[in-house]
Short mmCIF file of C-alpha atoms in Angstrom, two decimals:
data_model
loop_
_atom_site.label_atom_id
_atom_site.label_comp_id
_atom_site.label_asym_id
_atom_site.label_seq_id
_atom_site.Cartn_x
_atom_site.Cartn_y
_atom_site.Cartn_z
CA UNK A 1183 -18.84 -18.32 18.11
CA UNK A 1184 -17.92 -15.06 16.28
CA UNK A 1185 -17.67 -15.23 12.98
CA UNK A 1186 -15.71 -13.96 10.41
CA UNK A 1187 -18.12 -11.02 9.34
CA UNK A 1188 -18.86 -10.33 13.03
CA UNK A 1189 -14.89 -9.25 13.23
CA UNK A 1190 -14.89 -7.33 10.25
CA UNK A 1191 -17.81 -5.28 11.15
CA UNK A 1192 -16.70 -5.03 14.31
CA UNK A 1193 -12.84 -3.30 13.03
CA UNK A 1194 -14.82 -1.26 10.68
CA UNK A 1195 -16.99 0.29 13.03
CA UNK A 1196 -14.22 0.74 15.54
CA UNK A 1197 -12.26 2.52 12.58
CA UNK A 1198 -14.77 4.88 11.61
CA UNK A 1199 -15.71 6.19 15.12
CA UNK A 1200 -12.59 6.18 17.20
CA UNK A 1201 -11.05 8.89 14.51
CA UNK A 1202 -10.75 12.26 15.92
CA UNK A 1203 -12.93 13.44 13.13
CA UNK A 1204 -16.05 10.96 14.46
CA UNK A 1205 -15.66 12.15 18.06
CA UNK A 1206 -15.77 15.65 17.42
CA UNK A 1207 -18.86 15.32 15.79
CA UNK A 1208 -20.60 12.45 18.12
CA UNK A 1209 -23.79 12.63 19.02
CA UNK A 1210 -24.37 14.19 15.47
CA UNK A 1211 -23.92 10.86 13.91
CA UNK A 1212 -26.12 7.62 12.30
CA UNK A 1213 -24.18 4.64 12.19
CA UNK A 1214 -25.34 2.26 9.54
CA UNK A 1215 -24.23 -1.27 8.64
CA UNK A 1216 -24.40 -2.23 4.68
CA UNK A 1217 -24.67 -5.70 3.06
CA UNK A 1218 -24.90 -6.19 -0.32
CA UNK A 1219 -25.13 -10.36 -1.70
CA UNK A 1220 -24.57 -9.54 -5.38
CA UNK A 1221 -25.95 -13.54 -6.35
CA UNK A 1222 -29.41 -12.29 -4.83
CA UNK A 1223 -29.31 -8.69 -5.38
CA UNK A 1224 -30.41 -8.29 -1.93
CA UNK A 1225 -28.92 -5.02 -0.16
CA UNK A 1226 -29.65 -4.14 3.42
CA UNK A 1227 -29.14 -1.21 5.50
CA UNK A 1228 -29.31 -1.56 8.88
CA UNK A 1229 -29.17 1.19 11.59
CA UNK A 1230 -27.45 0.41 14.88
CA UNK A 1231 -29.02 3.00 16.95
CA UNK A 1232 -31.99 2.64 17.04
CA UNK A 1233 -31.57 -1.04 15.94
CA UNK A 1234 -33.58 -1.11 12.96
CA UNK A 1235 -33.58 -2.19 9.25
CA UNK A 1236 -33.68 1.52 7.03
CA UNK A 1237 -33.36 -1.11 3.67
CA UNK A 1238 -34.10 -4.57 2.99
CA UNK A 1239 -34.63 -5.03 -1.13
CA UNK A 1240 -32.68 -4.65 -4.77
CA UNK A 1241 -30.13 -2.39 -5.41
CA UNK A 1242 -31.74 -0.95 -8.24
CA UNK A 1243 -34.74 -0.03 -6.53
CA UNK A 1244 -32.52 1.49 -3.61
CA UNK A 1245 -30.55 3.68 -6.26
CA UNK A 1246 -33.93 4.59 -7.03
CA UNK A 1247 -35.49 5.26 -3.95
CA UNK A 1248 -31.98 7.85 -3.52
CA UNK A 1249 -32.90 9.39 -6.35
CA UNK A 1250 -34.05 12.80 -4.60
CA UNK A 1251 -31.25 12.36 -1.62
CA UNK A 1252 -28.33 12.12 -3.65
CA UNK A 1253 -27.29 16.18 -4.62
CA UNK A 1254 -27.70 16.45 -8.31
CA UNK A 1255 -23.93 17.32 -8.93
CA UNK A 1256 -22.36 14.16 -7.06
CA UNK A 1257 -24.49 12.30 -8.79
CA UNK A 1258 -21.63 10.47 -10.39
CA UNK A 1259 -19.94 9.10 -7.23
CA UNK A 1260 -23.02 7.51 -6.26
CA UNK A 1261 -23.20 5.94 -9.12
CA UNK A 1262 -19.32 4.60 -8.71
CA UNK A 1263 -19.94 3.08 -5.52
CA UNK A 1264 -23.31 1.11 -6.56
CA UNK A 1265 -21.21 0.22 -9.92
CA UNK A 1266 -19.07 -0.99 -7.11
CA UNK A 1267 -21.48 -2.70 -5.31
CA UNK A 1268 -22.80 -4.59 -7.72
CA UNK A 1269 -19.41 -5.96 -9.22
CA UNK A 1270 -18.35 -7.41 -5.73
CA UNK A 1271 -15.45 -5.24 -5.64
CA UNK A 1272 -13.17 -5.72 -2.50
CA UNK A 1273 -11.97 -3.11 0.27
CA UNK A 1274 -12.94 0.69 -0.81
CA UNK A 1275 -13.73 3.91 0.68
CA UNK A 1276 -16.54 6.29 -0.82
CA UNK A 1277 -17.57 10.18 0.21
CA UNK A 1278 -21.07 10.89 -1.06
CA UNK A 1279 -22.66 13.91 -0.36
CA UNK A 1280 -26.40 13.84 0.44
CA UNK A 1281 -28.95 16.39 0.57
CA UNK A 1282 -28.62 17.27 4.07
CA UNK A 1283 -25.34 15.13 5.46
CA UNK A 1284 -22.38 13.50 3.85
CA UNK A 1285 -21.97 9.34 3.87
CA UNK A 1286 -18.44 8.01 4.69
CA UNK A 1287 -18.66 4.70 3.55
CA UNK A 1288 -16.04 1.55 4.44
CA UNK A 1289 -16.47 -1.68 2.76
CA UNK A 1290 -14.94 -5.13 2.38
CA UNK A 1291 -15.71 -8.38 0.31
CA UNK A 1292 -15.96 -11.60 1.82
CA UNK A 1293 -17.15 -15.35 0.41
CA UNK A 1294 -20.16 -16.73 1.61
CA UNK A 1295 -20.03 -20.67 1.88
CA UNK A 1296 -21.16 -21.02 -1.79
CA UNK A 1297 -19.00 -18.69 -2.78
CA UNK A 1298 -20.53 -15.76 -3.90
CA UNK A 1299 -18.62 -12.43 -2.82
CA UNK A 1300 -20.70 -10.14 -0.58
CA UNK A 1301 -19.45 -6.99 0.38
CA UNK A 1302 -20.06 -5.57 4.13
CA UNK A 1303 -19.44 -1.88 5.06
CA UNK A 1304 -20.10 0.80 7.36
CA UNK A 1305 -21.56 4.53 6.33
CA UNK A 1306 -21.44 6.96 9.12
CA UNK A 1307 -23.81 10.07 8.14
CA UNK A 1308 -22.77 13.02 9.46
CA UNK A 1309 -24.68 16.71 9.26
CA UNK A 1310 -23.27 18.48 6.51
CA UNK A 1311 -23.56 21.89 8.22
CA UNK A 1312 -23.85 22.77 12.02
CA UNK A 1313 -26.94 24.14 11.53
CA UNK A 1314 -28.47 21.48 8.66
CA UNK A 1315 -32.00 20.32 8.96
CA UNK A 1316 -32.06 18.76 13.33
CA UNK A 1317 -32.66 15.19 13.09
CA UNK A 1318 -34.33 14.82 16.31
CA UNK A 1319 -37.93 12.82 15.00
CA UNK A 1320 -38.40 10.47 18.06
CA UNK A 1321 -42.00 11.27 19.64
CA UNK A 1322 -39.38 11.90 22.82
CA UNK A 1323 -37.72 14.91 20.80
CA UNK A 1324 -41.03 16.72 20.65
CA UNK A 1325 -43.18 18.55 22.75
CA UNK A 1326 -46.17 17.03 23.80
CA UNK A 1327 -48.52 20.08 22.39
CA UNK A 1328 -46.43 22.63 20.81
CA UNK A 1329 -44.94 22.54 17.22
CA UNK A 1330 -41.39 23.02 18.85
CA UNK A 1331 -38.43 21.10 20.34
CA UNK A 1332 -38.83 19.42 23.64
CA UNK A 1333 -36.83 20.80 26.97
CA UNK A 1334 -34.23 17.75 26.71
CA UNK A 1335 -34.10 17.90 23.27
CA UNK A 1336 -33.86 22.03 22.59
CA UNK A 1337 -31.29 21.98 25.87
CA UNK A 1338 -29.20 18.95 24.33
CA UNK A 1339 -28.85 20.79 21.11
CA UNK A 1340 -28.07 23.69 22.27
CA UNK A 1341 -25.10 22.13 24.11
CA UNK A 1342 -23.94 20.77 21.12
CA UNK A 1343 -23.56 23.90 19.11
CA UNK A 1344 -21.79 25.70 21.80
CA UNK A 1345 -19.50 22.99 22.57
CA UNK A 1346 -18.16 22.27 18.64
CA UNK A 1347 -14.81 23.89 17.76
CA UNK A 1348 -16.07 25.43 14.57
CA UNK A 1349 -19.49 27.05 16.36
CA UNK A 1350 -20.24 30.04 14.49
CA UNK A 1351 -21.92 33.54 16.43
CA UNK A 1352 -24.96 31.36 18.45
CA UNK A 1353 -27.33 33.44 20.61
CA UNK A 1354 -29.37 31.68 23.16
CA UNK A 1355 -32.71 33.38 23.60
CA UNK A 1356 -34.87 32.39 27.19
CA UNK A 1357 -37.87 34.26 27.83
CA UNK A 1358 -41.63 33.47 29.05
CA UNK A 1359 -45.03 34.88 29.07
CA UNK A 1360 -45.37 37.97 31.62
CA UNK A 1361 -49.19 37.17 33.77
CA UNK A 1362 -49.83 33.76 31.78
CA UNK A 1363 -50.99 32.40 35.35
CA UNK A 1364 -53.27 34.79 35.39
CA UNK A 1365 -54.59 33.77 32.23
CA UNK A 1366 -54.99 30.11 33.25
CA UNK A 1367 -56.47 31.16 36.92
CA UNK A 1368 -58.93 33.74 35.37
CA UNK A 1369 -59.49 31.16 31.63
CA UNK A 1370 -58.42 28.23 32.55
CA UNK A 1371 -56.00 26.07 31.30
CA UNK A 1372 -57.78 25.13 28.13
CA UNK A 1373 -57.85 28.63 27.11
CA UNK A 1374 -54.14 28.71 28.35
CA UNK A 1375 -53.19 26.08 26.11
CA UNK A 1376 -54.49 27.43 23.23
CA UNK A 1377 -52.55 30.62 23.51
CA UNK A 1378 -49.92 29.10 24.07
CA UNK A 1379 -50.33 27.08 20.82
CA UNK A 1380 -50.96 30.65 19.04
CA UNK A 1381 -47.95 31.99 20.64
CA UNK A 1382 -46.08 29.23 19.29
CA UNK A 1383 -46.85 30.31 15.50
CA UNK A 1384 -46.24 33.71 15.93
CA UNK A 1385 -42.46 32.56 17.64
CA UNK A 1386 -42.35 30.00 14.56
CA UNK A 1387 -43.19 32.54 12.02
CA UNK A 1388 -40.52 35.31 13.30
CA UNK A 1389 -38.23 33.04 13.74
CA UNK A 1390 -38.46 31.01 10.39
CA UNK A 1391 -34.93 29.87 9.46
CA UNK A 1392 -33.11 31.22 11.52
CA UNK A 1393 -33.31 29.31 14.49
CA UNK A 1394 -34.05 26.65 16.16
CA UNK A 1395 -37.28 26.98 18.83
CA UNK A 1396 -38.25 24.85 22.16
CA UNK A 1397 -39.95 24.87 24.93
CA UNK A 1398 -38.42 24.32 28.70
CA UNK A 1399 -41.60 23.82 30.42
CA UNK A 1400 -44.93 25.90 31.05
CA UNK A 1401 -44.45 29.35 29.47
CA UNK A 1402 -40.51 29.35 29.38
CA UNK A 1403 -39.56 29.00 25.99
CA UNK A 1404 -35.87 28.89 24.24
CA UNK A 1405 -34.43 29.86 20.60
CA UNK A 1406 -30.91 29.12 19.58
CA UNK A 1407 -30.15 31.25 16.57
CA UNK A 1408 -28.96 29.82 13.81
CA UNK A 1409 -26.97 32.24 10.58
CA UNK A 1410 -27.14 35.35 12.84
CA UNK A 1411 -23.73 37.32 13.10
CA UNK A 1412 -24.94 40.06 15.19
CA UNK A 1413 -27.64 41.50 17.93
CA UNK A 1414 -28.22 44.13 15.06
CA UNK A 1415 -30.16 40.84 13.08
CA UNK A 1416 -31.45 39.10 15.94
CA UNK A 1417 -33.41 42.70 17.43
CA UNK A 1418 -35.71 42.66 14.86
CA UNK A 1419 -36.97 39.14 15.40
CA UNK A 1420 -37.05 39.06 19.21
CA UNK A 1421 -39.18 43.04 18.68
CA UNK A 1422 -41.84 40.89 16.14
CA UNK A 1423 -42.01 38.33 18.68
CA UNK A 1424 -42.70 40.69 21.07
CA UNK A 1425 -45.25 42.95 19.50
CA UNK A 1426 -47.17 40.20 17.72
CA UNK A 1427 -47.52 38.52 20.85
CA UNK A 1428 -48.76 41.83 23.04
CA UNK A 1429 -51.02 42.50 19.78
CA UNK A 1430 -52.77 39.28 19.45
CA UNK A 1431 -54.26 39.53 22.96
CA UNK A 1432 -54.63 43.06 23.50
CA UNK A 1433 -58.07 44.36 24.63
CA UNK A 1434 -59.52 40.83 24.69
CA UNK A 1435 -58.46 40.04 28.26
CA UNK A 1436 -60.15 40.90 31.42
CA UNK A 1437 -57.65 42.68 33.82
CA UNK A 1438 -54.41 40.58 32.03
CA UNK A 1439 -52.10 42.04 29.90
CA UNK A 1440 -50.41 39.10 27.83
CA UNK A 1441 -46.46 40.28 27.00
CA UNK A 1442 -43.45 38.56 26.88
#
C-alpha cells in the first residue's frame, strides 16, 4: 500500500524536476529527500541517485557540520529554514546558496500516528556556475592511472557544456604524444607509463583553472577550457604544454623525440 508520505514525496519530486528550469540543467543535478521528526530531533538526508543516506543525526549537529558549506553572507536564510525545521512549520520553499551549488528546497508537514508533525521535502542541488567545481567522484569518473578525467566522463562533460543555452566561449583541445610507441617499443610500457604520468602534471600545471583535463585512451588526451574568451588566452597554455613537454625528455631518449 502507498502511503500518505510516499504520495507527497512522490508530487514533490515530480514538481521540482519536470520544471523547465530542472531539465535544462539535468544531468547537473543531486536529488535529495529530507525528513526532519522534530519529537526526536532526528533529520535525514537521503540521496536518490546513488541511493544512499548523506545524513542520519540532530539538526544541530547538521547546522554544524554546514558550517563551512553555507556562503558566509546567506548565512541568515539557512538559519530561517532550520528555524523552520525545527518549529514543524508546514508547506515552504527555501533558496540557499552553498559554496559551490544552490539548494532549492520543497517541504511539507505531515502527522505521524502519535502525532508529532514531521516535515518531508525535496532539495535539488544544482551547480552554481557552468564551470563550478565537476562533481564527477565515482572511481568510474576517473582514470585508472592519471590524475585526470576518464574518456566517458571528460567526453560526457564536454557534451554538457556545449549543449547548455547559456555556454560561454568553450574550446575543445584533442591532441596526443607524437612517437610515444616508440617509447613503449624501445622502454617499455613501464617507462611509458611513467611519462605519461609526468606528462600529466605538466598538462595539469598549464592548465590550472582554466580547464578541465581527460584522457580518451593511450596518449590521446582532451581539455575543455573553462573562463577563456579567446585563442589569444588559450595560445599561451597549449605553447607551455608544448614546450615543457618536448623539454622534459629532450636528449634523454635514444633515437625518440617526445612532442606533442
Amino acid at each position: 500500500m502507498v502511503g500518505d508520505h510516499d504520495i507527497v514525496m512522490d508530487e514533490m519530486t515530480n514538481s521540482l524536476m519536470n520544471s523547465e528550469e530542472a531539465l535544462r540543467y539535468l544531468g547537473l543535478d543531486d536529488v535529495m529527500e529530507l525528513k526532519y521528526d522534530s519529537a526526536s530531533d532526528r533529520l535525514i538526508l537521503f540521496e536518490i541517485q546513488p541511493d544512499k543516506t548523506v545524513y542520519d543525526g540532530t539538526l544541530a549537529d547538521w547546522i554544524a557540520q554546514m558550517r563551512d558549506e553555507v556562503e558566509k553572507d546567506r548565512e541568515a536564510e539557512f538559519r530561517r529554514f532550520c528555524a523552520q525545521l525545527e518549529m514543524g512549520m508546514g508547506e515552504s520553499g527555501h533558496r540557499l546558496e552553498m559554496r559551490d551549488s544552490v539548494w532549492r528546497i520543497r517541504c511539507n508537514a505531515m502527522q505521524d500516528e502519535a502525532g508529532n508533525r514531521v516535515i518531508y521535502g525535496v532539495i535539488r542541488s544544482e551547480i552554481r556556475r557552468a564551470f563550478g567545481d565537476i562533481r564527477y567522484n565515482r572511481a568510474s569518473d576517473k582514470d585508472a592511472m592519471l590524475d585526470m578525467l576518464s574518456k566517458a566522463a571528460i567526453t560526457e562533460f564536454a557534451q554538457r557544456v556545449i549543449a547548455r543555452e547559456d555556454c560561454p566561449t568553450t574550446y575543445v583541445v584533442i591532441f596526443d604524444l607524437d612517437h610515444f610507441k616508440m617509447v613503449n617499443d624501445n622502454y617499455g610500457h613501464m617507462f611509458g607509463d611513467e611519462v605519461l604520468i609526468n606528462v600529466t602534471g605538466i598538462i595539469n600545471r598549464a592548465v590550472g583553472n582554466h580547464g578541465v583535463v581527460g584522457r580518451l585512451g593511450g596518449d590521446e588526451i582532451m581539455i575543455v577550457t573553462k573562463g577563456i574568451s579567446d585563442k589569444a588566452e588559450l595560445r599561451p597554455i597549449l605553447r607551455e604544454i608544448r614546450v615543457n613537454v618536448e623539454a622534459a625528455y629532450a636528449g634523454k631518449l635514444d633515437n625518440v623525440s617526445l612532442t606533442c
